[in-house]
PDB file of C-alpha atoms in Angstrom:
ATOM      1  CA  MET A   6     -21.057  12.390   6.750  1.00 74.00           C
ATOM      2  CA  ARG A   7     -20.107  15.907   7.286  1.00 78.00           C
ATOM      3  CA  ASP A   8     -16.497  15.398   7.427  1.00 80.00           C
ATOM      4  CA  ALA A   9     -16.833  13.469   4.080  1.00 72.00           C
ATOM      5  CA  LEU A  10     -18.883  16.333   2.584  1.00 67.00           C
ATOM      6  CA  ALA A  11     -16.333  18.784   3.945  1.00 71.00           C
ATOM      7  CA  GLY A  12     -13.616  17.118   1.932  1.00 70.00           C
ATOM      8  CA  ASP A  13     -12.055  14.653   4.553  1.00 73.00           C
ATOM      9  CA  ALA A  14     -10.616  11.757   2.464  1.00 74.00           C
ATOM     10  CA  ALA A  15     -10.616   9.344   5.359  1.00 81.00           C
ATOM     11  CA  ALA A  16     -14.393   9.796   6.236  1.00 81.00           C
ATOM     12  CA  PHE A  17     -15.005   9.688   2.545  1.00 74.00           C
ATOM     13  CA  ASP A  18     -13.160   6.188   2.292  1.00 78.00           C
ATOM     14  CA  VAL A  19     -15.235   4.881   5.491  1.00 85.00           C
ATOM     15  CA  LEU A  20     -18.486   5.990   3.544  1.00 79.00           C
ATOM     16  CA  LEU A  21     -17.571   4.584   0.035  1.00 77.00           C
ATOM     17  CA  ALA A  22     -15.701   1.342   1.270  1.00 83.00           C
ATOM     18  CA  PRO A  23     -18.950  -0.835   1.919  1.00 85.00           C
ATOM     19  CA  GLN A  24     -20.222  -0.042  -1.488  1.00 82.00           C
ATOM     20  CA  LEU A  25     -17.261  -1.050  -3.572  1.00 85.00           C
ATOM     21  CA  GLY A  26     -17.625  -4.786  -3.388  1.00 87.00           C
ATOM     22  CA  PRO A  27     -21.298  -4.747  -4.480  1.00 87.00           C
ATOM     23  CA  ALA A  28     -20.437  -2.159  -7.220  1.00 87.00           C
ATOM     24  CA  PHE A  29     -17.573  -4.322  -8.351  1.00 89.00           C
ATOM     25  CA  ARG A  30     -19.599  -7.417  -8.282  1.00 88.00           C
ATOM     26  CA  LEU A  31     -22.415  -5.843 -10.323  1.00 86.00           C
ATOM     27  CA  ALA A  32     -19.921  -4.295 -12.897  1.00 88.00           C
ATOM     28  CA  THR A  33     -18.447  -7.839 -13.450  1.00 90.00           C
ATOM     29  CA  VAL A  34     -21.829  -9.500 -13.921  1.00 86.00           C
ATOM     30  CA  MET A  35     -22.762  -6.627 -16.532  1.00 86.00           C
ATOM     31  CA  LEU A  36     -19.456  -6.527 -18.394  1.00 88.00           C
ATOM     32  CA  ARG A  37     -18.062 -10.071 -17.926  1.00 89.00           C
ATOM     33  CA  ASP A  38     -14.549  -8.645 -17.738  1.00 91.00           C
ATOM     34  CA  ARG A  39     -13.003  -8.080 -14.318  1.00 91.00           C
ATOM     35  CA  THR A  40     -10.474  -5.383 -15.567  1.00 92.00           C
ATOM     36  CA  GLU A  41     -13.235  -3.383 -17.380  1.00 92.00           C
ATOM     37  CA  ALA A  42     -15.312  -3.731 -14.199  1.00 90.00           C
ATOM     38  CA  GLU A  43     -12.566  -2.355 -11.947  1.00 90.00           C
ATOM     39  CA  ASP A  44     -12.110   0.955 -14.191  1.00 88.00           C
ATOM     40  CA  VAL A  45     -15.967   1.281 -14.402  1.00 88.00           C
ATOM     41  CA  VAL A  46     -16.250   1.056 -10.521  1.00 86.00           C
ATOM     42  CA  GLN A  47     -13.461   3.656 -10.052  1.00 80.00           C
ATOM     43  CA  GLU A  48     -15.102   6.219 -12.597  1.00 77.00           C
ATOM     44  CA  ALA A  49     -18.533   5.738 -11.114  1.00 78.00           C
ATOM     45  CA  ALA A  50     -17.525   6.005  -7.567  1.00 73.00           C
ATOM     46  CA  LEU A  51     -16.164   9.547  -8.152  1.00 60.00           C
ATOM     47  CA  SER A  52     -19.348  10.488 -10.252  1.00 73.00           C
ATOM     48  CA  VAL A  53     -21.884   9.254  -7.928  1.00 59.00           C
ATOM     49  CA  VAL A  54     -20.685  10.063  -4.459  1.00 57.00           C
ATOM     50  CA  ALA A  55     -22.593  13.184  -3.979  1.00 53.00           C
ATOM     51  CA  SER A  56     -25.749  11.740  -4.946  1.00 60.00           C
ATOM     52  CA  GLU A  57     -25.222   8.636  -2.557  1.00 55.00           C
ATOM     53  CA  CYS A  58     -24.277  11.015   0.360  1.00 56.00           C
ATOM     54  CA  ARG A  59     -27.441  12.951   0.132  1.00 57.00           C
ATOM     55  CA  MET A  60     -29.263   9.504   0.214  1.00 58.00           C
ATOM     56  CA  ALA A  61     -27.337   8.304   3.051  1.00 58.00           C
ATOM     57  CA  ARG A  62     -28.358  11.257   5.141  1.00 58.00           C
ATOM     58  CA  ARG A  63     -31.922  10.393   4.540  1.00 56.00           C
ATOM     59  CA  ARG A  64     -31.569   6.555   5.391  1.00 52.00           C
ATOM     60  CA  PRO A  65     -28.420   4.551   6.494  1.00 46.00           C
ATOM     61  CA  TRP A  66     -26.995   2.157   3.811  1.00 42.00           C
ATOM     62  CA  TRP A  67     -27.609  -0.884   5.881  1.00 43.00           C
ATOM     63  CA  SER A  68     -31.290  -0.407   5.771  1.00 46.00           C
ATOM     64  CA  VAL A  69     -30.916  -0.867   1.854  1.00 43.00           C
ATOM     65  CA  VAL A  70     -28.355  -3.555   1.611  1.00 43.00           C
ATOM     66  CA  ARG A  71     -29.416  -6.929   3.106  1.00 46.00           C
ATOM     67  CA  THR A  72     -27.775 -10.112   2.863  1.00 45.00           C
ATOM     68  CA  PRO A  73     -29.601 -13.027   4.674  1.00 49.00           C
ATOM     69  CA  ASP A  74     -27.975 -16.256   5.057  1.00 48.00           C
ATOM     70  CA  PRO A  75     -28.933 -18.880   2.435  1.00 52.00           C
ATOM     71  CA  PRO A  76     -30.988 -21.693   3.211  1.00 52.00           C
ATOM     72  CA  GLU A  77     -29.153 -24.949   3.978  1.00 54.00           C
ATOM     73  CA  ALA A  78     -29.016 -27.420   1.083  1.00 53.00           C
ATOM     74  CA  ALA A  79     -30.115 -30.459   2.926  1.00 58.00           C
ATOM     75  CA  GLY A  80     -29.210 -33.870   1.464  1.00 65.00           C
ATOM     76  CA  ARG A  81     -27.269 -32.434  -1.641  1.00 71.00           C
ATOM     77  CA  SER A  82     -23.753 -33.316  -2.131  1.00 76.00           C
ATOM     78  CA  THR A  83     -21.022 -30.757  -2.727  1.00 78.00           C
ATOM     79  CA  GLU A  84     -20.661 -31.955  -6.357  1.00 80.00           C
ATOM     80  CA  ASP A  85     -24.439 -31.391  -6.880  1.00 77.00           C
ATOM     81  CA  LEU A  86     -24.504 -27.924  -5.374  1.00 75.00           C
ATOM     82  CA  ALA A  87     -21.313 -27.223  -7.494  1.00 79.00           C
ATOM     83  CA  VAL A  88     -22.961 -28.158 -10.750  1.00 77.00           C
ATOM     84  CA  GLY A  89     -26.282 -26.582 -10.003  1.00 74.00           C
ATOM     85  CA  ARG A  90     -24.358 -23.310  -9.286  1.00 77.00           C
ATOM     86  CA  LEU A  91     -22.435 -23.644 -12.590  1.00 81.00           C
ATOM     87  CA  ASP A  92     -25.535 -24.255 -14.457  1.00 79.00           C
ATOM     88  CA  LEU A  93     -27.174 -21.128 -12.583  1.00 77.00           C
ATOM     89  CA  TRP A  94     -24.076 -18.871 -13.502  1.00 80.00           C
ATOM     90  CA  ARG A  95     -24.238 -20.205 -17.281  1.00 82.00           C
ATOM     91  CA  ALA A  96     -27.956 -19.414 -17.444  1.00 81.00           C
ATOM     92  CA  ILE A  97     -27.360 -15.890 -15.988  1.00 83.00           C
ATOM     93  CA  ASP A  98     -24.375 -15.290 -18.407  1.00 84.00           C
ATOM     94  CA  ALA A  99     -26.891 -16.232 -21.177  1.00 85.00           C
ATOM     95  CA  LEU A 100     -29.164 -13.207 -20.440  1.00 87.00           C
ATOM     96  CA  ASP A 101     -28.715  -9.675 -21.782  1.00 89.00           C
ATOM     97  CA  ALA A 102     -27.055  -7.075 -19.702  1.00 87.00           C
ATOM     98  CA  ASP A 103     -30.375  -5.584 -18.659  1.00 88.00           C
ATOM     99  CA  ASP A 104     -31.866  -8.745 -17.316  1.00 89.00           C
ATOM    100  CA  ARG A 105     -28.816  -9.559 -15.453  1.00 89.00           C
ATOM    101  CA  LEU A 106     -28.816  -6.285 -13.782  1.00 89.00           C
ATOM    102  CA  ALA A 107     -32.647  -6.607 -12.883  1.00 90.00           C
ATOM    103  CA  LEU A 108     -31.704  -9.916 -11.237  1.00 89.00           C
ATOM    104  CA  PHE A 109     -28.832  -8.885  -9.664  1.00 86.00           C
ATOM    105  CA  ALA A 110     -30.163  -5.682  -8.183  1.00 86.00           C
ATOM    106  CA  TYR A 111     -33.314  -7.440  -6.834  1.00 88.00           C
ATOM    107  CA  TYR A 112     -32.126 -10.915  -5.822  1.00 84.00           C
ATOM    108  CA  TYR A 113     -28.359 -10.524  -5.110  1.00 80.00           C
ATOM    109  CA  LEU A 114     -28.295  -7.048  -3.405  1.00 80.00           C
ATOM    110  CA  ASP A 115     -31.880  -7.710  -2.222  1.00 80.00           C
ATOM    111  CA  LEU A 116     -33.035  -4.058  -2.922  1.00 83.00           C
ATOM    112  CA  PRO A 117     -36.939  -3.394  -2.653  1.00 86.00           C
ATOM    113  CA  LEU A 118     -38.531  -2.986  -5.958  1.00 90.00           C
ATOM    114  CA  GLU A 119     -38.493   0.751  -5.556  1.00 89.00           C
ATOM    115  CA  GLU A 120     -34.672   0.824  -5.139  1.00 87.00           C
ATOM    116  CA  ALA A 121     -34.187  -1.648  -7.901  1.00 88.00           C
ATOM    117  CA  ALA A 122     -36.282   0.370 -10.178  1.00 91.00           C
ATOM    118  CA  ARG A 123     -34.144   3.526  -9.229  1.00 88.00           C
ATOM    119  CA  VAL A 124     -30.879   1.590  -9.840  1.00 86.00           C
ATOM    120  CA  LEU A 125     -32.166   0.285 -13.192  1.00 89.00           C
ATOM    121  CA  GLY A 126     -33.305   3.885 -14.238  1.00 90.00           C
ATOM    122  CA  VAL A 127     -36.971   2.676 -15.040  1.00 92.00           C
ATOM    123  CA  PRO A 128     -40.289   3.029 -13.563  1.00 94.00           C
ATOM    124  CA  LEU A 129     -41.616   0.523 -10.750  1.00 93.00           C
ATOM    125  CA  GLY A 130     -43.841  -1.257 -13.105  1.00 93.00           C
ATOM    126  CA  THR A 131     -41.014  -1.820 -15.730  1.00 94.00           C
ATOM    127  CA  ALA A 132     -38.761  -2.882 -13.105  1.00 93.00           C
ATOM    128  CA  LYS A 133     -41.126  -5.394 -11.826  1.00 93.00           C
ATOM    129  CA  SER A 134     -41.939  -6.776 -15.438  1.00 93.00           C
ATOM    130  CA  ARG A 135     -38.097  -6.854 -16.304  1.00 92.00           C
ATOM    131  CA  ILE A 136     -37.359  -8.878 -13.060  1.00 91.00           C
ATOM    132  CA  TYR A 137     -40.220 -11.322 -13.701  1.00 89.00           C
ATOM    133  CA  ARG A 138     -39.384 -11.654 -17.494  1.00 89.00           C
ATOM    134  CA  ALA A 139     -35.648 -12.282 -16.360  1.00 89.00           C
ATOM    135  CA  ALA A 140     -36.428 -14.799 -13.725  1.00 87.00           C
ATOM    136  CA  ARG A 141     -38.768 -16.783 -16.212  1.00 85.00           C
ATOM    137  CA  ARG A 142     -35.896 -16.967 -18.726  1.00 85.00           C
ATOM    138  CA  LEU A 143     -34.011 -18.769 -15.942  1.00 80.00           C
ATOM    139  CA  ARG A 144     -36.933 -20.847 -14.964  1.00 76.00           C
ATOM    140  CA  PRO A 145     -39.670 -21.195 -17.436  1.00 67.00           C
ATOM    141  CA  GLY A 146     -42.453 -22.424 -14.972  1.00 53.00           C
ATOM    142  CA  LEU A 147     -41.824 -19.753 -12.428  1.00 51.00           C
ATOM    143  CA  ALA A 148     -44.971 -17.943 -11.283  1.00 53.00           C
ATOM    144  CA  LEU A 149     -45.085 -14.306 -10.884  1.00 51.00           C
ATOM    145  CA  GLU A 150     -45.662 -14.404  -6.900  1.00 54.00           C
ATOM    146  CA  GLU A 151     -42.327 -16.643  -6.719  1.00 54.00           C
ATOM    147  CA  ALA A 152     -40.485 -14.250  -9.056  1.00 55.00           C
ATOM    148  CA  ILE A 153     -41.347 -10.870  -7.319  1.00 60.00           C
ATOM    149  CA  ASP A 154     -42.897 -11.490  -3.684  1.00 55.00           C
ATOM    150  CA  ARG A 155     -40.332 -12.917  -1.378  1.00 49.00           C
TER     151      ARG A 155
END
């Protein structure tokens, strides 16, 4: 961290590299354009680094980004899984950008509500409501507890 803050490009790359994949996926989901997403990530990486370095000093990045293994899809064919995945992506694509961002931050990046609120740039209650409403749009019968409490 000290080396990166002192201007060591290699140390900076080590800190930034783990964040580029999730940032690119987020930008792609939000913008629906890979080329534009690449440009946005490059620009954002430069403008956000100082803030992220300060946060990393307080808490290691792996305590925030968690990617558990998905549960097995017992008894479902590969075709059924592919169709279900396609339906889900179509439903997500139909959401507005704010809803996609809320779902992406909370479910895909598995950020705690407080962190998701920070990423969304809204108060905690607003983030919780946005996540809940977006999840309800994907599954109309979804209960609040299912949408927020994992």
